[in-house]
Amino acid sequence: MWADTETDIDFLNYSEIAEMVAEMIDDDTLLPLSLGIFGGWGIGKSSTLNLVESLLNERAEEYLIVRFDAWFYQGFDDARAALMSVIVKALAEAAPEELKKKASGLIKRVNKARFLGLLVEGGAAALGFPTFGAAGRLVEAGGKAFDDGLDEEDRKEAGEDAEKFADKAGKLLDPAKAPTEEITAFRTEFGEVLAGLDRKLVVFIDNLDRCLPKNSIQTLEAIRLFMFMPNTAFVVAADEDMIRHAVSEHFKDPGDRLVTDYLDKLIQVPVNVPRPGVLEIRAYLTMLIATRSGCGKDKVAALLTFLIDDLRHSWKDGDGYDVDKVMDLLGSSDGDLRNQIELGLRMAPMLAQSAKVNGNPRIVKRMMNVVRMRASVAKRRSMNLDEAVIAKLALFERCTDVKATQTLQHEVLTAVSGKPELFAKAEAAQTEAALRTILPETLKPHLTVLRDWFGLEPKLSGIDLRPAVYLSRETVPMRLRGTSLSPAAFKAIESLMATSTMSSVSAHEAAAGIDPSEAAAAMDEMIAEMRKNSDWAKVRNDLRGGIILARAWPDAAARLNLYIASLAQRPKWLQALIKNEDWVEES
């Protein structure tokens, strides 16, 4: 198994991007700098941040690095004050003794803003400055009181409001100060402390695209406060489309040009994390397998060096990947390990090119974890099932959809000895047109993917795939065992198993639509699924559906009654459900 988290080890040649970012941060002529690491979910933005940080840490004495996870602070605080607080606290901790007092003053300023911001939401965003909820209204009011453009009555009212608010807040801020003065004072003190450190401030902001639009915008506004200050660099990792959506939502659909301008003004240098191609996914799979091979850290590190070097030179030297070379670097002759690596080699094109995976490293890792989990279950249950077969079926599930997966499993479960004729015919098809005539309708939308999938080793015709279907039972709502039930009965059972209320129209229609000759067998299938779930703490959808089916057909009711009678205990919710059912016989 592999952890589903970011890493500071480069499996995908993202170190080239990290090196470019680090070089820009290191260039004094480019500072102050705001830089965006853009890419979709799971593509490797956080890992790229880690790689940049590792490079900067090689000269740690030159940088003050601050990490800010925007998602962590969502819902707990004003996002602007949270970012400012994290930055100034890091500055205070790093400040020399002679600057400690001034650095502590910065913390107090942010705490004042945070306190006021938690009282009432509002602000003076129209002024173009970050304002902190009620604190913004306070300084706004104070500024108006001294504005020559107001008449005497307006000035008096605004000033009194500001004084009252300041008194309630413990007179934390001077109501006579305009917003510009508060901002200027903060920036001046911050700049003095930073200059005294003689280090570059680098702030990494991650998971901004996971936040609600309001929090995303507040964090971006806080960045504006620090922009154009000497020796600072902000590196924001986010899905660019999600941030543009947040801007559009927050400012109530301001128009495409304004949305684009807003982000472009904040992010001076956009860097897009590229989608991995076939070679990158092949290297990624190889490294995932190698890290769990037990071959030793030194050998795995040597393999990583070889793979990254191969990726960097593939544009001019061609493809230098070789399984023999990989095994030699790992110092292993293990046949199972070789088979896993070769399987990854064959799977890489589909994982890189399938629209459902699109070369996304996180999806690839999750799929590999699914394979390992199923292989572990197969071993514990003495299933004679090759891991390559498990991986191939997992790839099918990932690259198609639920309907296609259900069809595939139905073919297996209704075939003699779990060996569908469809597989033999599809694997023998020479052209895409020939394959189309063979496939059921639910598989035809995935014709291009399946053309490659059926040709992928190992071939599945002649293999009993029932154990593999059992292992994949979590991928669709349920797995039916019967071979005599009609497709209509299968569909009805699936609807009944998901019954959320006893008045469900769809559940009653599904029960009534089952052929009377199949009612008992359908209930048997439902009971088989019910037995797999041992949680009786709350009302269960499958029991609701079973009761509805029992009401419709006496044969089904008799089967459900026997099952309920066999239960060691009946929870109160179940007793309430069957209290007035005439088919229930007391045990």
Coordinates of C-alpha atoms in Angstrom, one line a residue:
M1 CA 0.0 0.0 0.0
W2 CA 1.1 3.6 -0.6
A3 CA 0.1 6.7 1.4
D4 CA -2.3 9.0 -0.5
T5 CA -0.4 12.1 0.4
E6 CA 2.1 14.5 -1.2
T7 CA 5.8 13.5 -1.2
D8 CA 9.2 15.2 -1.4
I9 CA 10.6 12.4 -3.6
D10 CA 10.2 13.0 -7.3
F11 CA 8.8 10.1 -9.2
L12 CA 7.6 12.1 -12.2
N13 CA 10.5 14.5 -13.1
Y14 CA 8.7 17.4 -11.4
S15 CA 12.1 18.4 -9.9
E16 CA 12.7 20.3 -13.2
I17 CA 9.7 22.5 -12.4
A18 CA 10.8 22.9 -8.8
E19 CA 14.3 23.9 -9.9
M20 CA 12.9 26.6 -12.1
V21 CA 10.7 28.0 -9.3
A22 CA 13.6 27.9 -6.8
E23 CA 15.8 29.8 -9.3
M24 CA 13.2 32.5 -9.7
I25 CA 12.9 32.9 -5.9
D26 CA 16.6 33.0 -5.6
D27 CA 16.8 35.9 -8.2
D28 CA 16.9 39.1 -6.2
T29 CA 15.9 41.1 -9.3
L30 CA 12.5 39.3 -9.5
L31 CA 11.5 40.0 -5.9
P32 CA 8.9 40.7 -4.6
L33 CA 7.3 37.7 -6.4
S34 CA 3.9 36.0 -6.5
L35 CA 4.0 32.7 -8.3
G36 CA 1.2 30.2 -9.0
I37 CA 1.7 26.4 -9.3
F38 CA -1.4 25.5 -11.2
G39 CA -2.9 22.1 -12.0
G40 CA -5.9 19.9 -11.4
W41 CA -6.7 17.7 -8.4
G42 CA -4.1 15.1 -7.7
I43 CA -1.7 16.2 -10.4
G44 CA 1.2 16.9 -8.0
K45 CA 1.0 20.5 -6.9
S46 CA 1.7 19.9 -3.2
S47 CA 4.5 17.5 -4.1
T48 CA 6.0 20.2 -6.3
L49 CA 5.8 22.7 -3.4
N50 CA 7.7 20.1 -1.2
L51 CA 10.4 19.7 -3.9
V52 CA 10.8 23.5 -4.0
E53 CA 11.1 23.7 -0.2
S54 CA 13.7 20.9 -0.2
L55 CA 15.8 22.9 -2.7
L56 CA 15.5 26.1 -0.7
N57 CA 16.4 24.3 2.6
E58 CA 19.8 23.4 1.1
R59 CA 20.5 27.1 1.9
A60 CA 18.2 27.4 4.9
E61 CA 20.1 30.4 6.4
E62 CA 19.0 32.5 3.4
Y63 CA 15.3 31.8 3.6
L64 CA 12.5 32.1 6.1
I65 CA 10.0 29.5 4.8
V66 CA 6.3 29.6 5.9
R67 CA 3.7 26.9 5.0
F68 CA 0.1 27.8 5.1
D69 CA -2.7 25.3 4.4
A70 CA -5.7 27.4 3.5
W71 CA -8.1 24.4 3.9
F72 CA -7.0 23.8 7.5
Y73 CA -8.2 27.3 8.6
Q74 CA -11.5 27.2 6.7
G75 CA -14.4 27.7 9.1
F76 CA -12.2 28.5 12.1
D77 CA -11.1 32.0 11.5
D78 CA -11.1 35.0 9.1
A79 CA -8.8 33.6 6.4
R80 CA -7.0 36.9 5.9
A81 CA -6.2 37.2 9.6
A82 CA -5.2 33.5 9.8
L83 CA -2.6 33.9 7.0
M84 CA -1.3 37.2 8.5
S85 CA -1.0 35.5 11.9
V86 CA 0.9 32.5 10.6
I87 CA 3.4 34.8 8.8
V88 CA 4.0 37.2 11.6
K89 CA 4.4 34.5 14.2
A90 CA 7.1 32.8 12.0
L91 CA 8.7 36.2 11.6
A92 CA 8.7 36.8 15.4
E93 CA 10.2 33.4 16.1
A94 CA 13.0 34.0 13.7
A95 CA 13.6 37.6 14.7
P96 CA 16.9 38.5 16.6
E97 CA 16.6 39.8 20.1
E98 CA 16.8 43.4 19.2
L99 CA 13.7 43.0 16.9
K100 CA 11.6 40.8 19.2
K101 CA 9.6 43.7 20.6
K102 CA 8.7 45.1 17.2
A103 CA 7.9 41.6 16.0
S104 CA 5.6 41.1 19.0
G105 CA 3.9 44.3 18.1
L106 CA 3.0 42.8 14.7
I107 CA 1.4 39.9 16.4
K108 CA -0.7 42.2 18.5
R109 CA -1.8 44.2 15.5
V110 CA -3.0 41.0 13.8
N111 CA -4.7 39.8 17.0
K112 CA -6.6 43.1 17.2
A113 CA -7.8 42.7 13.6
R114 CA -8.7 39.1 14.2
F115 CA -10.7 39.9 17.4
L116 CA -12.7 42.6 15.7
G117 CA -13.2 40.5 12.6
L118 CA -14.9 37.8 14.7
L119 CA -17.5 40.2 16.1
V120 CA -19.3 41.4 12.9
E121 CA -18.7 40.6 9.3
G122 CA -18.3 43.5 6.8
G123 CA -15.5 45.7 5.6
A124 CA -14.2 48.3 3.4
A125 CA -13.2 46.1 0.4
A126 CA -14.2 48.9 -2.0
L127 CA -11.2 50.9 -0.7
G128 CA -8.9 48.2 -2.2
F129 CA -7.4 47.1 1.1
P130 CA -7.8 43.9 3.1
T131 CA -10.2 44.7 5.9
F132 CA -11.0 42.3 8.7
G133 CA -14.8 42.1 9.1
A134 CA -16.0 44.6 11.8
A135 CA -12.5 46.0 12.0
G136 CA -12.9 47.3 8.5
R137 CA -16.1 49.1 9.4
L138 CA -14.4 50.6 12.4
V139 CA -11.5 52.1 10.5
E140 CA -13.9 53.0 7.7
A141 CA -16.1 55.0 10.2
G142 CA -13.1 56.6 11.7
G143 CA -11.9 57.7 8.3
K144 CA -15.2 59.2 7.4
A145 CA -15.3 61.3 10.6
F146 CA -12.3 63.2 9.3
D147 CA -13.3 63.4 5.7
D148 CA -13.8 67.0 4.6
G149 CA -16.4 65.9 2.1
L150 CA -19.0 65.1 4.9
D151 CA -21.1 67.7 6.6
E152 CA -21.0 68.3 10.3
E153 CA -23.8 65.9 11.2
D154 CA -22.4 63.1 9.2
R155 CA -18.9 63.5 10.7
K156 CA -20.4 63.5 14.2
E157 CA -22.5 60.4 13.6
A158 CA -19.6 58.4 12.0
G159 CA -17.2 59.4 14.7
E160 CA -19.6 58.4 17.5
D161 CA -20.3 55.0 15.9
A162 CA -16.6 54.4 15.6
E163 CA -16.0 55.3 19.3
K164 CA -18.8 53.1 20.5
F165 CA -17.5 50.2 18.6
A166 CA -14.0 50.7 19.8
D167 CA -15.2 50.9 23.3
K168 CA -17.0 47.5 23.0
A169 CA -13.9 46.0 21.5
G170 CA -11.7 47.2 24.4
K171 CA -10.4 50.2 22.4
L172 CA -8.2 47.8 20.4
L173 CA -7.9 50.2 17.4
D174 CA -7.8 53.9 17.2
P175 CA -11.2 54.9 15.6
A176 CA -9.5 58.1 14.2
K177 CA -7.2 56.1 12.0
A178 CA -8.1 55.7 8.3
P179 CA -7.6 52.3 6.6
T180 CA -4.6 53.5 4.7
E181 CA -2.9 54.4 8.0
E182 CA -3.5 51.0 9.5
I183 CA -2.2 49.2 6.4
T184 CA 0.8 51.5 6.1
A185 CA 1.7 51.0 9.8
F186 CA 1.5 47.3 9.5
R187 CA 3.6 47.2 6.3
T188 CA 6.2 49.5 7.7
E189 CA 6.8 47.5 10.9
F190 CA 6.7 44.2 9.0
G191 CA 9.3 45.5 6.5
E192 CA 11.6 46.7 9.3
V193 CA 11.5 43.3 11.0
L194 CA 12.1 41.4 7.7
A195 CA 15.0 43.7 6.8
G196 CA 16.5 43.0 10.2
L197 CA 16.4 39.3 9.6
D198 CA 18.3 39.7 6.3
R199 CA 16.5 36.7 4.9
K200 CA 14.0 36.1 2.1
L201 CA 10.5 35.4 3.2
V202 CA 9.0 32.6 1.2
V203 CA 5.3 31.7 1.8
F204 CA 3.9 28.5 0.4
I205 CA 0.1 28.5 0.2
D206 CA -1.5 25.1 -0.5
N207 CA -5.0 23.7 -0.8
L208 CA -6.5 27.1 -1.7
D209 CA -8.7 25.4 -4.3
R210 CA -10.3 23.2 -1.6
C211 CA -11.7 26.2 0.2
L212 CA -15.1 27.8 -0.2
P213 CA -15.0 30.9 -2.5
K214 CA -15.1 33.3 0.4
N215 CA -12.1 31.8 2.1
S216 CA -10.2 31.6 -1.2
I217 CA -10.7 35.3 -1.9
Q218 CA -9.9 36.3 1.6
T219 CA -6.6 34.5 1.5
L220 CA -5.8 36.1 -1.9
E221 CA -6.6 39.5 -0.4
A222 CA -4.2 39.0 2.4
I223 CA -1.4 38.2 -0.1
R224 CA -2.0 41.7 -1.5
L225 CA -1.1 43.2 1.8
F226 CA 2.4 41.7 1.5
M227 CA 2.9 42.3 -2.2
F228 CA 5.6 44.7 -3.3
M229 CA 7.5 44.3 0.0
P230 CA 11.2 43.6 -0.5
N231 CA 12.6 40.1 -0.1
T232 CA 9.2 38.3 -0.3
A233 CA 7.9 35.5 -2.5
F234 CA 4.5 33.9 -2.4
V235 CA 4.0 30.5 -4.0
V236 CA 0.3 29.5 -4.4
A237 CA -0.6 25.9 -5.4
A238 CA -4.1 25.7 -6.7
D239 CA -6.4 24.6 -9.5
E240 CA -6.6 27.7 -11.6
D241 CA -10.1 26.9 -12.8
M242 CA -11.4 26.5 -9.2
I243 CA -9.9 29.9 -8.2
R244 CA -11.4 31.6 -11.2
H245 CA -14.8 30.0 -10.2
A246 CA -14.3 31.3 -6.6
V247 CA -13.7 34.9 -7.9
S248 CA -16.8 34.6 -10.1
E249 CA -18.9 33.4 -7.2
H250 CA -17.6 35.8 -4.6
F251 CA -18.1 38.9 -6.8
K252 CA -21.4 37.7 -8.2
D253 CA -20.5 36.9 -11.8
P254 CA -18.3 39.9 -12.6
G255 CA -17.6 38.8 -16.2
D256 CA -14.8 36.8 -17.8
R257 CA -12.4 39.6 -18.3
L258 CA -12.6 40.8 -14.7
V259 CA -12.2 37.2 -13.4
T260 CA -9.1 36.8 -15.5
D261 CA -7.7 40.2 -14.5
Y262 CA -8.2 39.6 -10.8
L263 CA -6.0 36.4 -10.7
D264 CA -3.5 37.7 -13.2
K265 CA -2.9 40.8 -11.1
L266 CA -2.2 38.7 -8.0
I267 CA -0.2 36.0 -9.6
Q268 CA 2.7 37.4 -11.6
V269 CA 4.2 34.1 -12.8
P270 CA 1.9 31.1 -13.5
V271 CA 3.6 27.7 -13.7
N272 CA 1.5 24.8 -14.9
V273 CA 2.2 21.3 -13.6
P274 CA 2.2 19.2 -16.8
R275 CA -0.1 16.2 -17.1
P276 CA 2.2 13.0 -17.0
G277 CA 2.5 11.1 -20.3
V278 CA 3.1 7.4 -20.9
L279 CA 6.8 7.6 -20.0
E280 CA 6.1 9.5 -16.7
I281 CA 3.3 7.1 -15.7
R282 CA 5.5 4.1 -16.5
A283 CA 8.3 5.5 -14.3
Y284 CA 5.8 6.3 -11.6
L285 CA 4.4 2.8 -11.5
T286 CA 7.9 1.3 -11.5
M287 CA 8.8 3.4 -8.5
L288 CA 5.6 2.6 -6.6
I289 CA 6.3 -1.1 -7.1
A290 CA 10.0 -0.7 -6.3
T291 CA 9.4 1.1 -3.0
R292 CA 7.4 -1.9 -1.8
S293 CA 9.8 -4.5 -3.2
G294 CA 12.1 -4.8 -0.2
C295 CA 15.2 -4.3 -2.3
G296 CA 16.7 -1.7 0.0
K297 CA 16.7 2.1 0.0
D298 CA 20.1 2.5 -1.8
K299 CA 19.0 0.3 -4.8
V300 CA 15.6 2.0 -5.0
A301 CA 17.4 5.4 -5.0
A302 CA 19.7 4.3 -7.8
L303 CA 16.6 3.2 -9.8
L304 CA 15.0 6.6 -9.2
T305 CA 18.1 8.4 -10.5
F306 CA 18.1 6.2 -13.6
L307 CA 14.4 6.8 -14.3
I308 CA 14.5 10.6 -13.8
D309 CA 17.6 10.8 -16.0
D310 CA 15.9 8.7 -18.7
L311 CA 12.9 11.0 -18.6
R312 CA 15.0 14.2 -18.9
H313 CA 16.9 12.8 -21.9
S314 CA 14.0 11.0 -23.7
W315 CA 13.6 13.9 -26.1
K316 CA 17.0 13.4 -27.6
D317 CA 18.1 9.9 -26.7
G318 CA 14.9 8.0 -27.2
D319 CA 13.4 5.6 -24.8
G320 CA 16.1 4.0 -22.6
Y321 CA 13.7 2.1 -20.3
D322 CA 14.5 -1.6 -20.0
V323 CA 13.0 -4.1 -17.5
D324 CA 16.4 -6.0 -17.3
K325 CA 18.1 -2.7 -16.4
V326 CA 15.4 -2.0 -13.8
M327 CA 15.8 -5.5 -12.2
D328 CA 19.6 -5.1 -12.3
L329 CA 19.5 -1.8 -10.5
L330 CA 17.2 -3.3 -7.8
G331 CA 19.6 -6.2 -7.5
S332 CA 16.7 -8.7 -7.8
S333 CA 15.8 -11.8 -9.8
D334 CA 12.4 -12.2 -8.2
G335 CA 9.9 -13.4 -10.8
D336 CA 6.9 -11.9 -9.1
L337 CA 8.6 -8.5 -8.9
R338 CA 9.4 -8.7 -12.6
N339 CA 5.9 -9.6 -13.5
Q340 CA 4.5 -6.6 -11.5
I341 CA 6.9 -4.2 -13.3
E342 CA 6.1 -5.7 -16.7
L343 CA 2.4 -5.3 -15.9
G344 CA 2.9 -1.6 -15.0
L345 CA 4.8 -1.3 -18.4
R346 CA 1.7 -2.6 -20.2
M347 CA -0.8 -0.5 -18.1
A348 CA 1.0 2.8 -18.5
P349 CA -0.5 3.8 -21.9
M350 CA -4.0 3.2 -20.8
L351 CA -3.5 5.1 -17.5
A352 CA -1.9 8.0 -19.3
Q353 CA -4.4 8.3 -22.1
S354 CA -7.8 7.2 -20.6
A355 CA -10.1 10.1 -20.0
K356 CA -11.1 8.6 -16.7
V357 CA -7.5 8.7 -15.4
N358 CA -5.7 11.2 -17.7
G359 CA -2.3 10.4 -16.2
N360 CA -3.4 11.7 -12.7
P361 CA -0.8 10.4 -10.2
R362 CA -3.2 10.3 -7.3
I363 CA -5.8 8.3 -9.3
V364 CA -3.0 5.9 -10.4
K365 CA -1.8 5.5 -6.8
R366 CA -5.4 4.9 -5.5
M367 CA -6.0 2.2 -8.2
M368 CA -2.7 0.5 -7.3
N369 CA -3.8 0.5 -3.6
V370 CA -7.1 -1.2 -4.6
V371 CA -5.1 -3.9 -6.4
R372 CA -2.9 -4.5 -3.4
M373 CA -5.9 -4.7 -1.0
R374 CA -7.7 -7.2 -3.3
A375 CA -4.6 -9.2 -3.7
S376 CA -4.2 -9.4 0.1
V377 CA -7.8 -10.6 0.5
A378 CA -7.3 -13.2 -2.2
K379 CA -4.2 -14.5 -0.5
R380 CA -6.0 -14.8 2.9
R381 CA -8.9 -16.6 1.3
S382 CA -6.7 -19.0 -0.7
M383 CA -8.0 -17.7 -4.0
N384 CA -5.8 -18.9 -6.9
L385 CA -5.9 -15.5 -8.6
D386 CA -2.9 -13.8 -10.2
E387 CA -2.4 -10.1 -9.1
A388 CA -2.1 -9.2 -12.8
V389 CA -5.7 -10.4 -13.3
I390 CA -6.9 -8.3 -10.3
A391 CA -5.0 -5.3 -11.7
K392 CA -6.6 -5.7 -15.2
L393 CA -10.1 -5.8 -13.8
A394 CA -9.4 -2.8 -11.6
L395 CA -8.2 -1.0 -14.7
F396 CA -11.5 -1.8 -16.4
E397 CA -13.5 -0.3 -13.5
R398 CA -11.4 2.8 -13.4
C399 CA -11.5 3.5 -17.2
T400 CA -15.2 2.7 -17.8
D401 CA -18.2 3.3 -15.5
V402 CA -20.6 1.6 -13.1
K403 CA -23.0 0.3 -15.9
A404 CA -20.1 -1.2 -17.8
T405 CA -18.7 -2.8 -14.6
Q406 CA -22.1 -4.3 -13.8
T407 CA -22.4 -5.7 -17.3
L408 CA -18.9 -7.3 -17.1
Q409 CA -19.7 -8.8 -13.7
H410 CA -23.0 -10.1 -14.9
E411 CA -21.2 -11.8 -17.8
V412 CA -18.9 -13.5 -15.4
L413 CA -21.5 -14.5 -12.9
T414 CA -23.9 -16.0 -15.5
A415 CA -21.2 -17.8 -17.5
V416 CA -20.3 -21.5 -17.0
S417 CA -17.5 -21.7 -14.5
G418 CA -17.1 -17.9 -14.5
K419 CA -15.6 -17.9 -18.0
P420 CA -17.6 -15.6 -20.3
E421 CA -17.6 -16.4 -24.0
L422 CA -17.5 -12.6 -24.5
F423 CA -13.9 -12.5 -23.4
A424 CA -12.7 -15.1 -25.9
K425 CA -14.6 -13.4 -28.8
A426 CA -13.4 -9.9 -27.9
E427 CA -9.8 -11.0 -27.5
A428 CA -9.9 -12.6 -30.9
A429 CA -11.4 -9.6 -32.6
Q430 CA -8.9 -8.1 -35.1
T431 CA -10.5 -4.7 -35.7
E432 CA -12.5 -2.1 -33.7
A433 CA -15.4 -2.7 -36.0
A434 CA -15.4 -6.4 -35.3
L435 CA -15.2 -5.7 -31.5
R436 CA -18.2 -3.4 -31.8
T437 CA -20.4 -6.2 -33.1
I438 CA -19.5 -8.3 -30.1
L439 CA -19.9 -5.9 -27.2
P440 CA -23.1 -5.4 -25.2
E441 CA -24.7 -1.9 -25.6
T442 CA -23.4 -0.8 -22.2
L443 CA -19.8 -1.4 -23.2
K444 CA -19.9 0.2 -26.6
P445 CA -19.4 3.8 -25.3
H446 CA -16.0 2.6 -24.1
L447 CA -15.0 0.9 -27.4
T448 CA -11.7 2.7 -27.8
V449 CA -10.6 1.9 -24.3
L450 CA -11.8 -1.7 -24.4
R451 CA -9.9 -2.3 -27.7
D452 CA -6.7 -1.8 -25.8
W453 CA -8.0 -3.4 -22.6
F454 CA -8.9 -6.7 -24.2
G455 CA -5.5 -6.8 -25.9
L456 CA -3.7 -6.2 -22.6
E457 CA -1.9 -9.1 -21.0
P458 CA -2.9 -11.3 -19.3
K459 CA -5.7 -12.5 -21.5
L460 CA -8.8 -13.4 -19.4
S461 CA -10.5 -16.0 -21.6
G462 CA -10.4 -19.4 -20.0
I463 CA -9.9 -18.0 -16.4
D464 CA -12.5 -18.4 -13.7
L465 CA -13.2 -14.8 -12.9
R466 CA -15.7 -15.3 -10.1
P467 CA -13.1 -14.7 -7.3
A468 CA -12.1 -11.5 -9.0
V469 CA -15.7 -10.3 -9.2
Y470 CA -16.1 -11.2 -5.5
L471 CA -13.0 -9.1 -4.6
S472 CA -14.4 -6.1 -6.5
R473 CA -17.8 -6.2 -4.8
E474 CA -17.4 -2.6 -3.3
T475 CA -17.3 -1.0 -6.7
V476 CA -21.0 -1.1 -7.5
P477 CA -24.0 -1.2 -5.1
M478 CA -24.2 -5.0 -5.0
R479 CA -23.0 -8.3 -6.5
L480 CA -25.7 -10.9 -7.5
R481 CA -24.9 -14.6 -7.3
G482 CA -27.8 -16.1 -9.1
T483 CA -27.6 -17.4 -12.7
S484 CA -31.3 -17.8 -13.3
L485 CA -32.6 -14.3 -12.6
S486 CA -33.5 -12.0 -15.5
P487 CA -31.7 -8.7 -16.0
A488 CA -35.0 -7.0 -15.0
A489 CA -34.9 -8.8 -11.7
F490 CA -31.3 -7.7 -11.1
K491 CA -32.2 -4.1 -11.7
A492 CA -35.2 -4.3 -9.4
I493 CA -33.1 -5.8 -6.6
E494 CA -30.5 -3.1 -6.9
S495 CA -33.3 -0.5 -6.5
L496 CA -34.8 -2.3 -3.5
M497 CA -31.4 -2.6 -1.8
A498 CA -31.1 1.2 -1.9
T499 CA -34.6 2.0 -0.5
S500 CA -34.3 5.1 1.7
T501 CA -37.9 5.4 2.8
M502 CA -40.8 2.9 3.2
S503 CA -42.9 5.2 1.0
S504 CA -40.4 5.1 -1.9
V505 CA -42.3 5.0 -5.2
S506 CA -39.4 3.6 -7.1
A507 CA -39.0 0.7 -4.6
H508 CA -42.7 -0.2 -4.7
E509 CA -42.6 -0.1 -8.5
A510 CA -39.5 -2.3 -8.6
A511 CA -41.1 -4.9 -6.2
A512 CA -44.3 -5.0 -8.2
G513 CA -42.4 -5.3 -11.5
I514 CA -40.6 -8.5 -10.5
D515 CA -42.0 -11.6 -12.2
P516 CA -43.8 -13.8 -9.5
S517 CA -41.8 -16.8 -10.5
E518 CA -38.6 -14.9 -9.6
A519 CA -39.8 -13.3 -6.3
A520 CA -38.4 -16.0 -4.0
A521 CA -35.1 -16.1 -5.8
A522 CA -34.9 -12.3 -5.7
M523 CA -35.4 -12.3 -2.0
D524 CA -32.7 -15.0 -1.6
E525 CA -30.3 -12.7 -3.4
M526 CA -31.2 -9.8 -1.2
I527 CA -30.8 -11.8 2.0
A528 CA -27.4 -13.0 0.8
E529 CA -26.4 -9.4 0.5
M530 CA -27.9 -8.5 3.9
R531 CA -25.8 -11.2 5.6
K532 CA -22.6 -9.4 4.5
N533 CA -23.6 -6.4 6.6
S534 CA -23.3 -6.9 10.4
D535 CA -24.3 -3.3 11.4
W536 CA -27.7 -3.3 13.0
A537 CA -27.3 0.0 14.9
K538 CA -29.5 2.0 12.6
V539 CA -32.3 1.5 10.0
R540 CA -31.0 -0.3 6.9
N541 CA -32.0 0.4 3.4
D542 CA -31.8 -3.2 2.4
L543 CA -34.3 -4.3 5.1
R544 CA -36.7 -1.6 4.0
G545 CA -36.5 -2.9 0.4
G546 CA -36.9 -6.5 1.6
I547 CA -40.0 -5.6 3.5
I548 CA -41.5 -3.9 0.4
L549 CA -40.7 -6.9 -1.6
A550 CA -42.3 -9.2 1.0
R551 CA -45.5 -7.1 0.9
A552 CA -45.7 -7.6 -2.8
W553 CA -45.1 -11.3 -3.0
P554 CA -46.0 -14.1 -0.5
D555 CA -43.1 -16.3 -1.6
A556 CA -40.6 -13.5 -0.9
A557 CA -42.3 -12.8 2.4
A558 CA -41.8 -16.4 3.6
R559 CA -38.1 -16.2 2.8
L560 CA -37.7 -12.9 4.6
N561 CA -39.6 -14.1 7.6
L562 CA -37.2 -17.1 8.0
Y563 CA -34.3 -14.7 7.8
I564 CA -35.6 -12.4 10.5
A565 CA -36.5 -15.3 12.7
S566 CA -32.9 -16.5 12.5
L567 CA -31.5 -13.2 13.9
A568 CA -30.2 -13.4 17.4
Q569 CA -31.6 -10.0 18.3
R570 CA -34.0 -7.7 16.7
P571 CA -33.2 -4.0 17.1
K572 CA -36.0 -1.7 18.0
W573 CA -36.1 -0.1 14.6
L574 CA -36.6 -3.5 13.0
Q575 CA -39.4 -4.4 15.4
A576 CA -41.1 -1.2 14.6
L577 CA -40.9 -1.8 10.9
I578 CA -42.4 -5.3 11.0
K579 CA -44.9 -4.7 13.8
N580 CA -48.0 -4.7 11.7
E581 CA -46.8 -7.0 8.9
D582 CA -49.2 -9.9 8.6
W583 CA -46.5 -12.2 7.0
V584 CA -44.3 -12.0 10.2
E585 CA -44.5 -15.1 12.4
E586 CA -43.3 -14.8 15.9
S587 CA -40.3 -17.0 16.7

